[in-house]
């Protein structure tokens, strides 16, 4: 074997080790999910080698006969699942989708109003990322940390003073539906449009278990498609507005995307079909699991946010771990025990505290894909307590526990290994 062939082989070995590890872990990162074999099959096809700039039937490249068919079908499934008049399936990530939405809603120098990052805003809603790239001025929603939501009265006043060009709801910490309909009148008063970043909650919206942003007053819903929505990584945008559909399409291509990762497009079509079939049950179980995990952690002495309102109405659970050594220590200690979560800023952290914030964020969407229910959430809360409060190792117990949950729930083919390494042979 040549040296270069050895390097290539070594990469396979490392990736296989990653698969093996995932198979022995509790994956609780709120922004991730695992795709079905049917989706992964699409991602391994020749489509990954091709180009298809432009819209179906109006391409700049030949060779798109079947790609056009796939894209038209994907859009039809997207409109159907989300009950939207128009969908764009060409954004290559959630940030790219947001940038396209900003381009459709405003121009450089305009003011956007969004959540501050410690209050749960995504970085792309701030000037350090996409909003800065477009040179938007950013003003923040007034946030109520006790309610873990936007303060409607205070924000109404802020909208009238700041007169933003558009509001942008959604975020990375997202426990409760945002007050879209409640703030629509204030937006109208200053002529502002409304965008909504659905990345974290797209699967919950698809399953009809969260708010309906487009029906509540959002002009555009932009999103990634691989968190609670178990699709291939990428972005997606929706609108019911005739005025905005062409603006969105032009903002994506030629605005911020050339080619749109056609293997992921076909995978998205399959994931949309899966969610049409299973979305309602999957989303409901994901939220039930988050509530159960939050309750079980609370009962074990953790400071889980928002006990007074049932902890959460999404897939997320937020815990203040200030008294357990803060976010970094807790996240690392859990990782050493194969429990994978992330440290997270809480409202009272300053932005420069992001290296060691007060909180941890936990998501239940991937465990739900693995078939876990409320009973399993009790077991996991006990594991977390053992590690964080009792300083005990539970790694072997976690590995043993995971052996009963190796296959994917909510997919057309039963019994698929969730983290199987798919080989093409020699
Ligand atoms: N930063 C990701 C998250 O974990 O929320 C989203 O891009």
Tab-separated table of C-alpha atoms and ligand atoms in Angstrom:
chain	number	residue	atom	x	y	z
A	1	UNK	CA	0.000	0.000	0.000
A	2	UNK	CA	1.409	3.444	-0.919
A	3	UNK	CA	1.817	6.101	1.781
A	4	UNK	CA	-1.099	8.069	0.356
A	5	UNK	CA	-3.284	4.972	0.247
A	6	UNK	CA	-2.378	4.401	3.894
A	7	UNK	CA	-3.516	7.941	4.730
A	8	UNK	CA	-6.809	7.345	2.910
A	9	UNK	CA	-7.268	4.063	4.784
A	10	UNK	CA	-6.473	5.796	8.052
A	11	UNK	CA	-9.253	8.317	7.442
A	12	UNK	CA	-11.717	5.446	7.001
A	13	UNK	CA	-10.484	3.959	10.257
A	14	UNK	CA	-10.992	7.255	12.102
A	15	UNK	CA	-14.495	7.712	10.657
A	16	UNK	CA	-15.373	4.139	11.622
A	17	UNK	CA	-14.172	4.879	15.153
A	18	UNK	CA	-16.476	7.913	15.181
A	19	UNK	CA	-19.420	5.725	14.111
A	20	UNK	CA	-18.607	3.191	16.808
A	21	UNK	CA	-18.424	5.964	19.429
A	22	UNK	CA	-21.756	7.482	18.361
A	23	UNK	CA	-23.269	4.024	18.699
A	24	UNK	CA	-22.212	3.975	22.352
A	25	UNK	CA	-23.182	7.560	23.245
A	26	UNK	CA	-26.262	9.467	24.262
A	27	UNK	CA	-26.439	12.152	21.524
A	28	UNK	CA	-28.112	15.153	23.171
A	29	UNK	CA	-26.853	18.126	21.136
A	30	UNK	CA	-30.030	20.122	20.384
A	31	UNK	CA	-28.935	21.095	16.853
A	32	UNK	CA	-28.190	17.626	15.486
A	33	UNK	CA	-30.042	14.568	14.260
A	34	UNK	CA	-29.437	11.332	12.404
A	35	UNK	CA	-30.775	10.605	8.919
A	36	UNK	CA	-32.385	7.390	7.721
A	37	UNK	CA	-30.598	4.965	5.384
A	38	UNK	CA	-32.958	6.087	2.624
A	39	UNK	CA	-31.690	9.672	3.038
A	40	UNK	CA	-28.072	8.573	3.358
A	41	UNK	CA	-28.378	6.484	0.198
A	42	UNK	CA	-29.294	9.671	-1.702
A	43	UNK	CA	-26.294	11.481	-0.221
A	44	UNK	CA	-23.941	8.838	-1.622
A	45	UNK	CA	-25.182	9.126	-5.218
A	46	UNK	CA	-23.747	10.647	-8.423
A	47	UNK	CA	-25.829	13.744	-7.713
A	48	UNK	CA	-22.999	14.934	-5.464
A	49	UNK	CA	-20.820	15.358	-8.587
A	50	UNK	CA	-23.261	17.538	-10.599
A	51	UNK	CA	-24.142	21.171	-11.110
A	52	UNK	CA	-27.643	22.630	-11.547
A	53	UNK	CA	-27.524	26.415	-11.234
A	54	UNK	CA	-30.873	28.143	-11.707
A	55	UNK	CA	-34.437	26.909	-11.378
A	56	UNK	CA	-35.805	23.587	-12.748
A	57	UNK	CA	-36.346	23.945	-16.508
A	58	UNK	CA	-34.170	27.103	-16.584
A	59	UNK	CA	-30.704	25.708	-15.826
A	60	UNK	CA	-27.349	27.055	-16.897
A	61	UNK	CA	-26.022	23.477	-17.266
A	62	UNK	CA	-27.073	20.520	-19.385
A	63	UNK	CA	-27.543	17.114	-17.781
A	64	UNK	CA	-30.278	18.206	-15.385
A	65	UNK	CA	-33.209	16.141	-16.720
A	66	UNK	CA	-33.597	14.008	-13.591
A	67	UNK	CA	-32.317	16.700	-11.241
A	68	UNK	CA	-35.189	18.957	-12.406
A	69	UNK	CA	-37.631	16.166	-11.656
A	70	UNK	CA	-36.148	15.702	-8.159
A	71	UNK	CA	-36.184	19.431	-7.388
A	72	UNK	CA	-39.793	19.902	-8.529
A	73	UNK	CA	-40.854	16.959	-6.376
A	74	UNK	CA	-38.861	18.240	-3.365
A	75	UNK	CA	-40.561	21.638	-3.626
A	76	UNK	CA	-43.994	20.050	-3.902
A	77	UNK	CA	-43.339	17.972	-0.763
A	78	UNK	CA	-42.017	21.092	1.034
A	79	UNK	CA	-45.108	23.152	0.188
A	80	UNK	CA	-47.356	20.292	1.251
A	81	UNK	CA	-45.643	19.517	4.583
A	82	UNK	CA	-45.388	23.165	5.662
A	83	UNK	CA	-48.607	24.362	4.035
A	84	UNK	CA	-46.655	27.173	2.339
A	85	UNK	CA	-47.267	28.780	-1.030
A	86	UNK	CA	-43.593	28.944	-1.993
A	87	UNK	CA	-40.448	27.092	-0.974
A	88	UNK	CA	-36.809	27.459	-1.961
A	89	UNK	CA	-34.696	24.324	-1.415
A	90	UNK	CA	-31.353	25.633	-2.656
A	91	UNK	CA	-29.707	27.247	0.396
A	92	UNK	CA	-26.702	25.204	1.491
A	93	UNK	CA	-26.973	25.898	5.235
A	94	UNK	CA	-29.059	27.669	7.840
A	95	UNK	CA	-26.753	30.701	7.856
A	96	UNK	CA	-26.959	30.901	4.045
A	97	UNK	CA	-30.769	30.696	4.308
A	98	UNK	CA	-30.728	33.553	6.838
A	99	UNK	CA	-28.447	35.639	4.636
A	100	UNK	CA	-30.817	35.072	1.697
A	101	UNK	CA	-33.792	36.047	3.886
A	102	UNK	CA	-32.022	39.247	4.978
A	103	UNK	CA	-31.291	40.039	1.324
A	104	UNK	CA	-34.954	39.543	0.415
A	105	UNK	CA	-36.176	41.632	3.379
A	106	UNK	CA	-33.712	44.509	3.417
A	107	UNK	CA	-30.462	46.038	2.256
A	108	UNK	CA	-27.120	47.117	3.759
A	109	UNK	CA	-27.490	49.739	6.456
A	110	UNK	CA	-31.043	48.711	7.384
A	111	UNK	CA	-31.914	47.858	10.966
A	112	UNK	CA	-32.918	44.336	11.899
A	113	UNK	CA	-34.317	43.412	15.311
A	114	UNK	CA	-33.392	39.952	16.636
A	115	UNK	CA	-32.478	38.093	19.804
A	116	UNK	CA	-29.156	38.859	21.525
A	117	UNK	CA	-26.927	35.755	21.482
A	118	UNK	CA	-26.963	35.193	25.304
A	119	UNK	CA	-30.774	35.366	25.115
A	120	UNK	CA	-30.729	32.569	22.538
A	121	UNK	CA	-30.117	34.370	19.245
A	122	UNK	CA	-28.053	32.503	16.664
A	123	UNK	CA	-24.714	34.068	15.764
A	124	UNK	CA	-26.016	34.744	12.246
A	125	UNK	CA	-28.589	37.101	13.811
A	126	UNK	CA	-25.707	39.246	15.035
A	127	UNK	CA	-23.065	41.446	13.470
A	128	UNK	CA	-20.265	38.914	14.055
A	129	UNK	CA	-21.872	36.719	11.372
A	130	UNK	CA	-24.393	37.063	8.527
A	131	UNK	CA	-26.011	40.297	9.780
A	132	UNK	CA	-22.551	41.882	9.819
A	133	UNK	CA	-21.652	40.479	6.396
A	134	UNK	CA	-24.686	42.337	5.052
A	135	UNK	CA	-23.823	45.368	7.192
A	136	UNK	CA	-27.207	45.431	8.905
A	137	UNK	CA	-27.608	47.446	12.079
A	138	UNK	CA	-28.821	45.087	14.784
A	139	UNK	CA	-31.146	46.017	17.634
A	140	UNK	CA	-32.286	43.351	20.071
A	141	UNK	CA	-35.683	42.172	21.215
A	142	UNK	CA	-36.202	42.880	24.911
A	143	UNK	CA	-35.961	39.469	26.558
A	144	UNK	CA	-37.531	38.265	29.803
A	145	UNK	CA	-35.107	35.678	31.256
A	146	UNK	CA	-37.625	34.397	33.780
A	147	UNK	CA	-40.119	33.601	31.016
A	148	UNK	CA	-37.299	32.691	28.578
A	149	UNK	CA	-39.123	34.592	25.880
A	150	UNK	CA	-39.392	37.975	24.219
A	151	UNK	CA	-41.074	40.613	26.394
A	152	UNK	CA	-43.970	41.695	24.182
A	153	UNK	CA	-44.820	45.055	25.820
A	154	UNK	CA	-41.222	46.250	26.087
A	155	UNK	CA	-40.391	45.052	22.566
A	156	UNK	CA	-43.480	46.751	21.120
A	157	UNK	CA	-42.157	50.046	22.491
A	158	UNK	CA	-38.647	49.312	21.194
A	159	UNK	CA	-40.017	48.613	17.704
A	160	UNK	CA	-41.804	51.977	17.639
A	161	UNK	CA	-38.598	53.753	18.685
A	162	UNK	CA	-36.058	51.858	16.550
A	163	UNK	CA	-38.283	51.459	13.464
A	164	UNK	CA	-36.463	48.353	12.157
A	165	UNK	CA	-36.743	47.319	8.520
A	166	UNK	CA	-37.531	43.804	9.687
A	167	UNK	CA	-37.872	41.659	12.806
A	168	UNK	CA	-36.143	38.287	12.869
A	169	UNK	CA	-37.527	35.708	15.308
A	170	UNK	CA	-36.072	32.313	16.225
A	171	UNK	CA	-32.822	31.267	17.794
A	172	UNK	CA	-30.528	28.588	19.147
A	173	UNK	CA	-32.091	28.564	22.578
A	174	UNK	CA	-35.756	28.123	21.864
A	175	UNK	CA	-37.907	26.777	24.692
A	176	UNK	CA	-41.216	28.465	23.851
A	177	UNK	CA	-42.945	29.760	20.699
A	178	UNK	CA	-42.004	33.357	19.914
A	179	UNK	CA	-44.655	36.128	19.929
A	180	UNK	CA	-44.960	36.567	16.156
A	181	UNK	CA	-48.676	37.404	16.026
A	182	UNK	CA	-48.377	39.570	19.148
A	183	UNK	CA	-45.747	41.804	17.502
A	184	UNK	CA	-47.186	41.893	13.973
A	185	UNK	CA	-49.208	45.067	14.641
A	186	UNK	CA	-46.169	46.975	15.946
A	187	UNK	CA	-44.195	45.783	12.917
A	188	UNK	CA	-46.976	46.997	10.622
A	189	UNK	CA	-47.048	50.363	12.349
A	190	UNK	CA	-43.421	51.044	11.349
A	191	UNK	CA	-43.636	49.194	8.022
A	192	UNK	CA	-41.367	46.347	9.141
A	193	UNK	CA	-41.404	42.857	7.635
A	194	UNK	CA	-40.988	39.706	9.708
A	195	UNK	CA	-38.536	36.853	9.247
A	196	UNK	CA	-38.409	33.710	11.379
A	197	UNK	CA	-35.439	31.367	11.792
A	198	UNK	CA	-37.040	27.947	12.304
A	199	UNK	CA	-33.779	25.957	12.370
A	200	UNK	CA	-34.192	24.409	15.800
A	201	UNK	CA	-37.909	23.799	15.608
A	202	UNK	CA	-38.469	22.940	11.932
A	203	UNK	CA	-39.357	19.304	12.681
A	204	UNK	CA	-41.741	20.387	15.432
A	205	UNK	CA	-43.436	22.817	13.028
A	206	UNK	CA	-43.566	20.078	10.369
A	207	UNK	CA	-45.301	17.807	12.871
A	208	UNK	CA	-47.826	20.515	13.812
A	209	UNK	CA	-46.561	20.622	17.421
A	210	UNK	CA	-45.121	24.154	17.589
A	211	UNK	CA	-46.239	27.553	16.313
A	212	UNK	CA	-47.125	28.203	12.637
A	213	UNK	CA	-44.938	31.232	11.855
A	214	UNK	CA	-46.232	31.898	8.332
A	215	UNK	CA	-49.844	31.846	9.515
A	216	UNK	CA	-49.037	34.046	12.543
A	217	UNK	CA	-47.534	36.889	10.509
A	218	UNK	CA	-44.018	35.927	9.392
A	219	UNK	CA	-43.280	36.951	5.813
A	220	UNK	CA	-40.387	34.501	5.472
A	221	UNK	CA	-39.472	31.366	7.375
A	222	UNK	CA	-35.813	30.432	6.835
A	223	UNK	CA	-34.182	27.376	8.319
A	224	UNK	CA	-31.577	24.692	8.354
A	225	UNK	CA	-33.053	21.212	7.951
A	226	UNK	CA	-31.088	18.868	10.183
A	227	UNK	CA	-32.029	19.547	13.799
A	228	UNK	CA	-35.546	18.518	14.872
A	229	UNK	CA	-36.127	18.010	11.136
A	230	UNK	CA	-34.045	14.903	10.378
A	231	UNK	CA	-32.811	15.784	6.905
A	232	UNK	CA	-29.394	16.182	5.304
A	233	UNK	CA	-27.509	19.340	6.270
A	234	UNK	CA	-28.597	22.390	4.286
A	235	UNK	CA	-31.064	25.281	4.280
A	236	UNK	CA	-34.643	25.964	3.186
A	237	UNK	CA	-36.888	29.046	2.911
A	238	UNK	CA	-40.662	29.445	2.789
A	239	UNK	CA	-43.089	32.282	2.107
A	240	UNK	CA	-46.772	32.794	1.454
A	241	UNK	CA	-46.059	36.174	-0.128
A	242	UNK	CA	-46.182	36.631	-3.917
A	243	UNK	CA	-44.115	39.799	-3.441
A	244	UNK	CA	-41.254	37.885	-1.822
A	245	UNK	CA	-40.993	34.580	-3.678
A	246	UNK	CA	-38.882	35.851	-6.566
A	247	UNK	CA	-36.806	37.971	-4.194
A	248	UNK	CA	-36.037	34.867	-2.129
A	249	UNK	CA	-35.135	32.761	-5.170
A	250	UNK	CA	-32.837	35.501	-6.524
A	251	UNK	CA	-31.301	36.073	-3.102
A	252	UNK	CA	-30.360	32.370	-2.937
A	253	UNK	CA	-29.243	31.995	-6.575
A	254	UNK	CA	-27.308	33.898	-7.820
A	255	UNK	CA	-27.160	35.788	-4.486
A	256	UNK	CA	-25.467	33.466	-2.016
A	257	UNK	CA	-25.371	30.022	-3.664
A	258	UNK	CA	-24.026	28.754	-6.966
A	259	UNK	CA	-24.760	25.040	-6.927
A	260	UNK	CA	-27.058	23.594	-4.297
A	261	UNK	CA	-25.569	20.215	-3.256
A	262	UNK	CA	-27.867	18.009	-5.286
A	263	UNK	CA	-27.278	14.823	-3.283
A	264	UNK	CA	-28.601	16.668	-0.230
A	265	UNK	CA	-31.544	17.868	-2.337
A	266	UNK	CA	-32.579	14.259	-3.071
A	267	UNK	CA	-32.020	13.382	0.586
A	268	UNK	CA	-34.230	16.309	1.581
A	269	UNK	CA	-37.034	14.983	-0.646
A	270	UNK	CA	-36.880	11.639	1.152
A	271	UNK	CA	-36.786	13.322	4.584
A	272	UNK	CA	-39.834	15.456	3.670
A	273	UNK	CA	-41.723	12.286	2.720
A	274	UNK	CA	-40.666	10.671	6.011
A	275	UNK	CA	-41.922	13.662	7.973
A	276	UNK	CA	-45.240	13.682	6.071
A	277	UNK	CA	-45.649	10.099	7.274
A	278	UNK	CA	-44.196	10.240	10.810
A	279	UNK	CA	-43.761	13.945	11.644
A	280	UNK	CA	-46.712	14.376	13.972
A	281	UNK	CA	-45.849	11.436	16.229
A	282	UNK	CA	-42.126	12.145	16.104
A	283	UNK	CA	-42.511	15.814	17.055
A	284	UNK	CA	-45.005	15.049	19.838
A	285	UNK	CA	-42.729	12.375	21.345
A	286	UNK	CA	-39.677	14.641	21.080
A	287	UNK	CA	-41.443	17.360	23.104
A	288	UNK	CA	-42.870	14.849	25.604
A	289	UNK	CA	-39.337	13.523	26.105
A	290	UNK	CA	-37.928	17.033	26.667
A	291	UNK	CA	-40.583	17.731	29.295
A	292	UNK	CA	-39.915	14.372	30.982
A	293	UNK	CA	-36.139	14.887	30.993
A	294	UNK	CA	-36.514	18.416	32.377
A	295	UNK	CA	-38.812	17.212	35.161
A	296	UNK	CA	-36.525	14.284	36.038
A	297	UNK	CA	-33.455	16.554	36.209
A	298	UNK	CA	-35.359	19.077	38.318
A	299	UNK	CA	-36.422	16.351	40.751
A	300	UNK	CA	-32.764	15.380	41.098
A	301	UNK	CA	-31.724	18.865	42.210
A	302	UNK	CA	-30.780	20.572	38.938
A	303	UNK	CA	-31.702	24.194	38.277
A	304	UNK	CA	-33.733	23.558	35.148
A	305	UNK	CA	-35.040	26.810	33.703
A	306	UNK	CA	-38.747	27.663	33.622
A	307	UNK	CA	-40.165	25.165	36.088
A	308	UNK	CA	-43.110	27.554	36.605
A	309	UNK	CA	-44.235	27.047	32.987
A	310	UNK	CA	-43.517	23.359	32.493
A	311	UNK	CA	-39.821	23.816	31.548
A	312	UNK	CA	-40.198	23.663	27.769
A	313	UNK	CA	-42.535	23.374	24.791
A	314	UNK	CA	-39.777	22.357	22.385
A	315	UNK	CA	-37.055	19.697	22.151
A	316	UNK	CA	-34.735	21.715	24.402
A	317	UNK	CA	-33.979	21.708	28.099
A	318	UNK	CA	-31.856	24.497	29.635
A	319	UNK	CA	-30.018	23.990	32.914
A	320	UNK	CA	-28.123	26.564	34.959
A	321	UNK	CA	-25.063	24.637	36.181
A	322	UNK	CA	-23.341	27.549	37.936
A	323	UNK	CA	-23.387	25.553	41.183
A	324	UNK	CA	-21.920	22.462	39.549
A	325	UNK	CA	-18.710	24.024	38.228
A	326	UNK	CA	-20.246	25.843	35.191
A	327	UNK	CA	-20.839	24.776	31.612
A	328	UNK	CA	-17.346	23.733	30.523
A	329	UNK	CA	-16.676	21.355	33.408
A	330	UNK	CA	-20.134	19.809	33.172
A	331	UNK	CA	-20.032	19.343	29.377
A	332	UNK	CA	-16.575	17.741	29.542
A	333	UNK	CA	-17.438	15.475	32.485
A	334	UNK	CA	-20.533	14.254	30.640
A	335	UNK	CA	-18.561	13.672	27.428
A	336	UNK	CA	-16.088	11.490	29.346
A	337	UNK	CA	-19.131	9.373	30.178
A	338	UNK	CA	-20.427	9.255	26.586
A	339	UNK	CA	-23.205	11.768	27.268
A	340	UNK	CA	-22.873	14.428	24.562
A	341	UNK	CA	-24.366	17.868	25.307
A	342	UNK	CA	-23.116	21.430	24.844
A	343	UNK	CA	-22.334	24.257	27.226
A	344	UNK	CA	-24.501	27.292	26.539
A	345	UNK	CA	-24.713	30.963	27.357
A	346	UNK	CA	-27.653	31.943	29.528
A	347	UNK	CA	-29.269	35.400	29.496
A	348	UNK	CA	-27.278	36.618	32.480
A	349	UNK	CA	-23.923	35.647	30.901
A	350	UNK	CA	-21.994	38.286	29.039
A	351	UNK	CA	-21.033	37.431	25.448
A	352	UNK	CA	-17.341	37.225	26.378
A	353	UNK	CA	-18.233	34.423	28.819
A	354	UNK	CA	-18.954	32.011	25.953
A	355	UNK	CA	-15.828	29.947	26.788
A	356	UNK	CA	-17.253	29.072	30.186
A	357	UNK	CA	-20.936	29.934	30.315
A	358	UNK	CA	-23.391	29.213	33.121
A	359	UNK	CA	-25.593	26.786	31.263
A	360	UNK	CA	-25.941	23.543	29.400
A	361	UNK	CA	-28.427	22.913	26.583
A	362	UNK	CA	-29.916	19.465	26.038
A	363	UNK	CA	-32.025	18.284	23.070
A	364	UNK	CA	-34.159	15.145	22.886
A	365	UNK	CA	-34.771	14.908	19.116
A	366	UNK	CA	-32.036	12.372	18.313
A	367	UNK	CA	-32.783	10.037	21.233
A	368	UNK	CA	-36.419	10.120	20.124
A	369	UNK	CA	-35.298	8.956	16.651
A	370	UNK	CA	-33.655	6.029	18.454
A	371	UNK	CA	-37.005	5.050	19.963
A	372	UNK	CA	-36.563	6.406	23.475
A	373	UNK	CA	-39.567	7.575	25.484
A	374	UNK	CA	-40.326	9.159	28.862
A	375	UNK	CA	-39.079	6.140	30.871
A	376	UNK	CA	-35.652	6.367	29.234
A	377	UNK	CA	-35.481	10.085	30.091
A	378	UNK	CA	-35.623	9.139	33.804
A	379	UNK	CA	-32.655	6.803	33.328
A	380	UNK	CA	-30.691	9.490	31.480
A	381	UNK	CA	-31.441	12.115	34.159
A	382	UNK	CA	-30.049	9.684	36.734
A	383	UNK	CA	-26.880	9.188	34.628
A	384	UNK	CA	-26.451	12.971	34.418
A	385	UNK	CA	-26.914	13.329	38.183
A	386	UNK	CA	-24.427	10.512	38.845
A	387	UNK	CA	-21.779	12.329	36.783
A	388	UNK	CA	-22.434	15.979	37.627
A	389	UNK	CA	-23.607	15.831	41.261
A	390	UNK	CA	-22.228	12.500	42.570
A	391	UNK	CA	-18.933	12.655	40.609
A	392	UNK	CA	-19.376	9.025	39.601
A	393	UNK	CA	-18.422	7.314	36.319
A	394	UNK	CA	-21.329	5.812	34.360
A	395	UNK	CA	-19.606	5.259	31.007
A	396	UNK	CA	-20.073	1.480	30.966
A	397	UNK	CA	-23.701	1.827	32.102
A	398	UNK	CA	-24.342	4.275	29.254
A	399	UNK	CA	-22.791	1.877	26.719
A	400	UNK	CA	-24.917	-1.007	28.060
A	401	UNK	CA	-28.073	1.145	28.076
A	402	UNK	CA	-27.521	2.208	24.448
A	403	UNK	CA	-27.390	-1.438	23.261
A	404	UNK	CA	-31.210	-1.573	23.351
A	405	UNK	CA	-31.493	1.552	21.140
A	406	UNK	CA	-29.359	1.012	18.058
A	407	UNK	CA	-32.000	1.263	15.343
A	408	UNK	CA	-33.959	4.161	13.892
A	409	UNK	CA	-37.546	4.846	14.758
A	410	UNK	CA	-39.805	6.871	12.427
A	411	UNK	CA	-38.402	5.576	9.140
A	412	UNK	CA	-39.957	3.552	6.301
A	413	UNK	CA	-37.500	0.676	6.778
A	414	UNK	CA	-37.612	-0.836	10.212
A	415	UNK	CA	-34.512	-2.108	11.986
A	416	UNK	CA	-31.967	0.209	10.330
A	417	UNK	CA	-28.815	0.638	12.376
A	418	UNK	CA	-28.695	4.346	13.215
A	419	UNK	CA	-24.927	4.808	13.130
A	420	UNK	CA	-23.945	2.022	10.752
A	421	UNK	CA	-20.890	2.700	8.576
A	422	UNK	CA	-22.067	2.010	5.025
A	423	UNK	CA	-19.290	0.411	2.916
A	424	UNK	CA	-19.132	0.238	-0.862
A	425	UNK	CA	-16.874	-2.833	-0.855
A	426	UNK	CA	-13.317	-3.094	-2.249
B	1	LIG	N1	-24.890	26.680	16.443
B	1	LIG	C1	-25.952	25.746	16.162
B	1	LIG	C2	-26.672	25.380	17.394
B	1	LIG	O1	-26.188	24.486	18.043
B	1	LIG	O2	-27.710	25.936	17.746
B	1	LIG	C3	-26.862	26.170	15.091
B	1	LIG	O3	-26.152	26.518	13.943
